[in-house]
Amino acid sequence: MPTVPEALALMDYGPAPESPAIALDWLKDRAFGHFINGAFTKPGETFAVTNPASGAELAQVTQGTDDDVAEAVKSARAAAKGWAKLTGGQRARYLYALARLMQKRERLFAVLETLDNGKPIRESRDIDVPLAVRHFYHHAGWAELLADEFPGMRPHGVCGQIIPWNFPLLMLAWKVAPALAAGNTVVLKPAEFTPLTALLFAELCVEAGLPKGVVNIVTGDGRTGAALVAAEVDKIAFTGSTDVGRLIRRETAGSGKALTLELGGKSPFIVFAEADLDAAVEGVVDAIWFNQGEVCCAGSRILVQEQVAERFTARLKLRMAKLRLGDPLDKSTDIGAVVHPTQLERIRGLVDKAIAQGAILHQAPMPEGPGSFCPPGLLTDLGAANIAHTEEIFGPIVTLMTFRTPGEAVELANNTRYGLAASIWSENITTALDIAGQVKAGVVWINGTNMFDANAPFGGMRESGFGREGAREGMLAYLTGDEASGKERKAPEALSPLPGSATGDAVDRTRKLYIGGAQKRPDGGYSYAVPGAQVPMGSRKDIRNAVEAAHKASGWSKVTGHNRAQVLYFLAENIAARGKDLGPKDEVALAVERAFYWAAWADKYDGRVHSTASANITLALKEPFGVMGVICPEEAPLLGFVSTVLPAIAMGNRVVAVPSQSNPVPALDLYQVFDTSDLPGGVVNIVTGPRAELTDTLAKHDDVAALWVFAEPETCRLAETLSAGNLKPVWTEARQRDWSGPAGQSRSFLRRAVQVKTVWVPYGA
Ligand code: NDP
């Protein structure tokens, strides 16, 4: 025992272990089956769940089979009607009860989570469990307000939910609470490594008197997850790796199942010269050394401005050396155990590759076992193509690069296929907000990092997935009610290509494509005949050219809504002026009304300021995707085109549109209207031709950020399957819409034309 002066000189921490007894007692003599229809099933074939800090077995848990999943889905289906029929207020009571019961068992949940996952007790106790509780409280409120706030919407039905191992209880709360609030029932599959807190939660469902079958939990590995994806569910909500997300996108294509994906990230942590460097160093601790770096939105790429890089790096190394790695149950531990030896191996493998590619690793030596421990690490001297910069390591390893100008910072920040989060550190509010507007990320923290709240939308752009969790925006992912209800669409007749112009006239009257604000002949030089006209037979190459033109028209996404509205009003007037040249009188009249309608929205579909549980203004901004593809409906050639293309551009997107195949003439004739309406070239591009083939190219194109497909089922399925490449969100509608009625100007067109960027700005702190 050191004397007081010695202790003061050392300033070391004494051990402060939390007892595991409360969780071990709960685990003792428990045999875990699945939780189906309000009760635990008998255990089937089981596997061991271990404590990553020691390797010791904690429990045996059942491997879910296809039959188990089917049984759970059946139970959820049987419960769905009754649960949806309850009033929002009645459902809210159950959610409040669950929140309170979780609160009562906070300690048990925290200790169990730490034993199962390896995360420090400080984090499970102060972050995971309180946030999970907050999610249930918050969503109880949404249940209460559902009818008022989401009129005309209804639950999907049965939701299959698959969650990862990094925040087992919190991810459960993110998935289950909004689903139940909206009136869905659920089948949840926790991760193989960390199923225990979900099983404890199942007991709370019984205690809360939740109707049987509303929540079902099936444990198992990826095979169980795959069975759930294939099962008769109405929606899949997945959090996990981008590879599995891609697989699920393909598996669910054409099934009509709603899908939200929250996937990986490689989030930049940008430090400007004028930043409070000490705060930024502390920020790195929270960004990448929190939860052992096993965080999808971890700030895993530090970008620091050159003139402060040396100072910053020196301070960072000092701070890193002081982090305490060890027993996750010790309250003064900063970094606990990595979830599983396989994950530790994966981290080591990626770091070895990064070193082989020239990076320098700064890290304390790996401790000897038992347990899967990985000291915090910093990789420097690496190029932008180094694997540590491109691949999600999902461990406590951060990379560091420098930049000179803000422009270079943005370029480096966006030089990734992901788009989940970004942290920006600057004491200059102009710089910070300017950069926030330019980074491609679903969540941006200014002078902060890894802040979460049930009332802050969370989710990604690009290959980090689509859909939001939390807040009003997250509720929308669990509701439906805007789908078309008309006849199923049929494929248009196959086209017979004709070389060049085949009208036989001396003057070539073949219509042309409209690309980059100019009329273009199709690349292949072919056309096809429609009643009264020859129209171009567009091909892959034409789509690529159109995407390039749309890409170049990026100024449109930056102009104000007011400016866009003016152009659209002018466009509406010019459609009216062209009148019957464009199509039947009634359809033209409706198209004019529709154009005025979308013009009116251009500066009004704005974001929100969310009230979160910390001193921030949390902005939920609605940003355009960038370049969108729109496969317009075959029916209503003019009105369908105007109803789909105009909301997309009103929100600031640039569009590559494929009009009705059998009658694209009204859409092609609009080029003169566009030209006279001050619409910048490249904002709307029109490619006519074989829709399925053109959809194929748009769906695969990496530079197309979102796709709408109003087409027959097979083309819808094709679009969803092929979109898995860059994981663009795809809105497909295989049933006809009544374009002349309110369905033709549903609010969902606006909602699907934007992606939410959540920006956390310090305020009043
Ligand atoms: P996965 O994406 O494999 O796991 C996420 C969830 O999906 C788990 O419940 C998993 O089951 C399940 N699953 C696995 N395969 C399928 C499938 N074919 N169909 C349906 N569900 C499936 O992530 P891992 O756990 O394998 O981790 C690998 C890497 O993924 C990590 O190193 C990290 O880079 C990244 N990752 C990212 C996360 C994020 O939040 N962005 C979260 C977790 C991992 P089970 O675990 O039982 O096999």
PDB file of C-alpha atoms and ligand atoms in Angstrom, residues 162-166 189-192 220-222 225-226 229 238-241 244 247-248 262-264 296 343 346 392-394, ligand 1:
ATOM      1  CA  ILE A 162     -31.131  -7.951 -37.345  1.00  0.00           C
ATOM      2  CA  ILE A 163     -28.624  -6.272 -35.076  1.00  0.00           C
ATOM      3  CA  PRO A 164     -24.856  -6.386 -34.526  1.00  0.00           C
ATOM      4  CA  TRP A 165     -22.723  -7.023 -31.479  1.00  0.00           C
ATOM      5  CA  ASN A 166     -21.239  -3.584 -30.801  1.00  0.00           C
ATOM      6  CA  LYS A 189     -32.193 -11.558 -34.181  1.00  0.00           C
ATOM      7  CA  PRO A 190     -29.391 -10.398 -31.924  1.00  0.00           C
ATOM      8  CA  ALA A 191     -25.771 -11.054 -32.888  1.00  0.00           C
ATOM      9  CA  GLU A 192     -24.338 -14.480 -32.197  1.00  0.00           C
ATOM     10  CA  GLY A 220     -28.377 -17.649 -33.768  1.00  0.00           C
ATOM     11  CA  ASP A 221     -25.700 -16.747 -36.254  1.00  0.00           C
ATOM     12  CA  GLY A 222     -25.784 -15.372 -39.783  1.00  0.00           C
ATOM     13  CA  GLY A 225     -30.383 -13.817 -39.962  1.00  0.00           C
ATOM     14  CA  ALA A 226     -30.600 -15.073 -43.543  1.00  0.00           C
ATOM     15  CA  VAL A 229     -34.562 -12.053 -44.353  1.00  0.00           C
ATOM     16  CA  PHE A 238     -30.611  -4.304 -40.541  1.00  0.00           C
ATOM     17  CA  THR A 239     -27.551  -2.877 -38.822  1.00  0.00           C
ATOM     18  CA  GLY A 240     -24.180  -4.427 -39.571  1.00  0.00           C
ATOM     19  CA  SER A 241     -21.515  -4.709 -42.195  1.00  0.00           C
ATOM     20  CA  VAL A 244     -24.133  -8.295 -45.462  1.00  0.00           C
ATOM     21  CA  LEU A 247     -26.523  -9.308 -49.641  1.00  0.00           C
ATOM     22  CA  ILE A 248     -29.816  -8.399 -47.955  1.00  0.00           C
ATOM     23  CA  GLU A 262     -27.497   1.029 -41.307  1.00  0.00           C
ATOM     24  CA  LEU A 263     -24.064  -0.092 -42.394  1.00  0.00           C
ATOM     25  CA  GLY A 264     -20.391   0.607 -41.985  1.00  0.00           C
ATOM     26  CA  CYS A 296     -20.027   2.179 -37.059  1.00  0.00           C
ATOM     27  CA  GLN A 343     -12.604  -9.687 -34.452  1.00  0.00           C
ATOM     28  CA  ARG A 346      -9.451  -9.135 -38.184  1.00  0.00           C
ATOM     29  CA  GLU A 392     -13.571  -0.283 -41.790  1.00  0.00           C
ATOM     30  CA  ILE A 393     -11.209  -1.691 -39.125  1.00  0.00           C
ATOM     31  CA  PHE A 394     -13.805  -1.722 -36.350  1.00  0.00           C
TER      32      PHE A 394
HETATM   33  P1  NDP B   1     -22.295  -8.745 -39.832  1.00  0.00           P
HETATM   34  O1  NDP B   1     -22.791  -7.734 -40.762  1.00  0.00           O
HETATM   35  O2  NDP B   1     -21.999 -10.088 -40.338  1.00  0.00           O
HETATM   36  O3  NDP B   1     -23.350  -8.939 -38.643  1.00  0.00           O
HETATM   37  C1  NDP B   1     -24.449  -8.140 -38.341  1.00  0.00           C
HETATM   38  C2  NDP B   1     -25.679  -8.996 -38.068  1.00  0.00           C
HETATM   39  O4  NDP B   1     -26.093  -9.660 -39.265  1.00  0.00           O
HETATM   40  C3  NDP B   1     -25.444 -10.103 -37.064  1.00  0.00           C
HETATM   41  O5  NDP B   1     -26.607 -10.321 -36.315  1.00  0.00           O
HETATM   42  C4  NDP B   1     -25.146 -11.262 -37.977  1.00  0.00           C
HETATM   43  O6  NDP B   1     -25.314 -12.499 -37.364  1.00  0.00           O
HETATM   44  C5  NDP B   1     -26.145 -11.053 -39.069  1.00  0.00           C
HETATM   45  N1  NDP B   1     -25.842 -11.724 -40.325  1.00  0.00           N
HETATM   46  C6  NDP B   1     -24.655 -12.226 -40.781  1.00  0.00           C
HETATM   47  N2  NDP B   1     -24.810 -12.741 -42.010  1.00  0.00           N
HETATM   48  C7  NDP B   1     -26.103 -12.560 -42.357  1.00  0.00           C
HETATM   49  C8  NDP B   1     -26.872 -12.852 -43.512  1.00  0.00           C
HETATM   50  N3  NDP B   1     -26.333 -13.455 -44.567  1.00  0.00           N
HETATM   51  N4  NDP B   1     -28.158 -12.521 -43.547  1.00  0.00           N
HETATM   52  C9  NDP B   1     -28.717 -11.890 -42.501  1.00  0.00           C
HETATM   53  N5  NDP B   1     -28.047 -11.583 -41.371  1.00  0.00           N
HETATM   54  C10 NDP B   1     -26.756 -11.908 -41.302  1.00  0.00           C
HETATM   55  O7  NDP B   1     -21.074  -8.196 -39.080  1.00  0.00           O
HETATM   56  P2  NDP B   1     -19.972  -9.068 -38.293  1.00  0.00           P
HETATM   57  O8  NDP B   1     -20.488  -9.300 -36.965  1.00  0.00           O
HETATM   58  O9  NDP B   1     -19.599 -10.288 -39.059  1.00  0.00           O
HETATM   59  O10 NDP B   1     -18.746  -8.090 -38.307  1.00  0.00           O
HETATM   60  C11 NDP B   1     -17.905  -8.019 -39.443  1.00  0.00           C
HETATM   61  C12 NDP B   1     -17.505  -6.596 -39.710  1.00  0.00           C
HETATM   62  O11 NDP B   1     -18.679  -5.855 -39.999  1.00  0.00           O
HETATM   63  C13 NDP B   1     -16.902  -5.872 -38.534  1.00  0.00           C
HETATM   64  O12 NDP B   1     -15.555  -6.090 -38.427  1.00  0.00           O
HETATM   65  C14 NDP B   1     -17.215  -4.457 -38.865  1.00  0.00           C
HETATM   66  O13 NDP B   1     -16.270  -3.964 -39.757  1.00  0.00           O
HETATM   67  C15 NDP B   1     -18.540  -4.547 -39.541  1.00  0.00           C
HETATM   68  N6  NDP B   1     -19.665  -4.256 -38.626  1.00  0.00           N
HETATM   69  C16 NDP B   1     -20.272  -3.060 -38.743  1.00  0.00           C
HETATM   70  C17 NDP B   1     -21.287  -2.730 -37.900  1.00  0.00           C
HETATM   71  C18 NDP B   1     -21.966  -1.437 -37.998  1.00  0.00           C
HETATM   72  O14 NDP B   1     -22.733  -1.076 -37.114  1.00  0.00           O
HETATM   73  N7  NDP B   1     -21.759  -0.692 -39.042  1.00  0.00           N
HETATM   74  C19 NDP B   1     -21.726  -3.616 -36.837  1.00  0.00           C
HETATM   75  C20 NDP B   1     -21.054  -4.874 -36.825  1.00  0.00           C
HETATM   76  C21 NDP B   1     -20.046  -5.152 -37.688  1.00  0.00           C
HETATM   77  P3  NDP B   1     -24.101 -13.119 -36.484  1.00  0.00           P
HETATM   78  O15 NDP B   1     -23.391 -12.037 -35.836  1.00  0.00           O
HETATM   79  O16 NDP B   1     -24.799 -13.929 -35.515  1.00  0.00           O
HETATM   80  O17 NDP B   1     -23.283 -13.888 -37.435  1.00  0.00           O
END
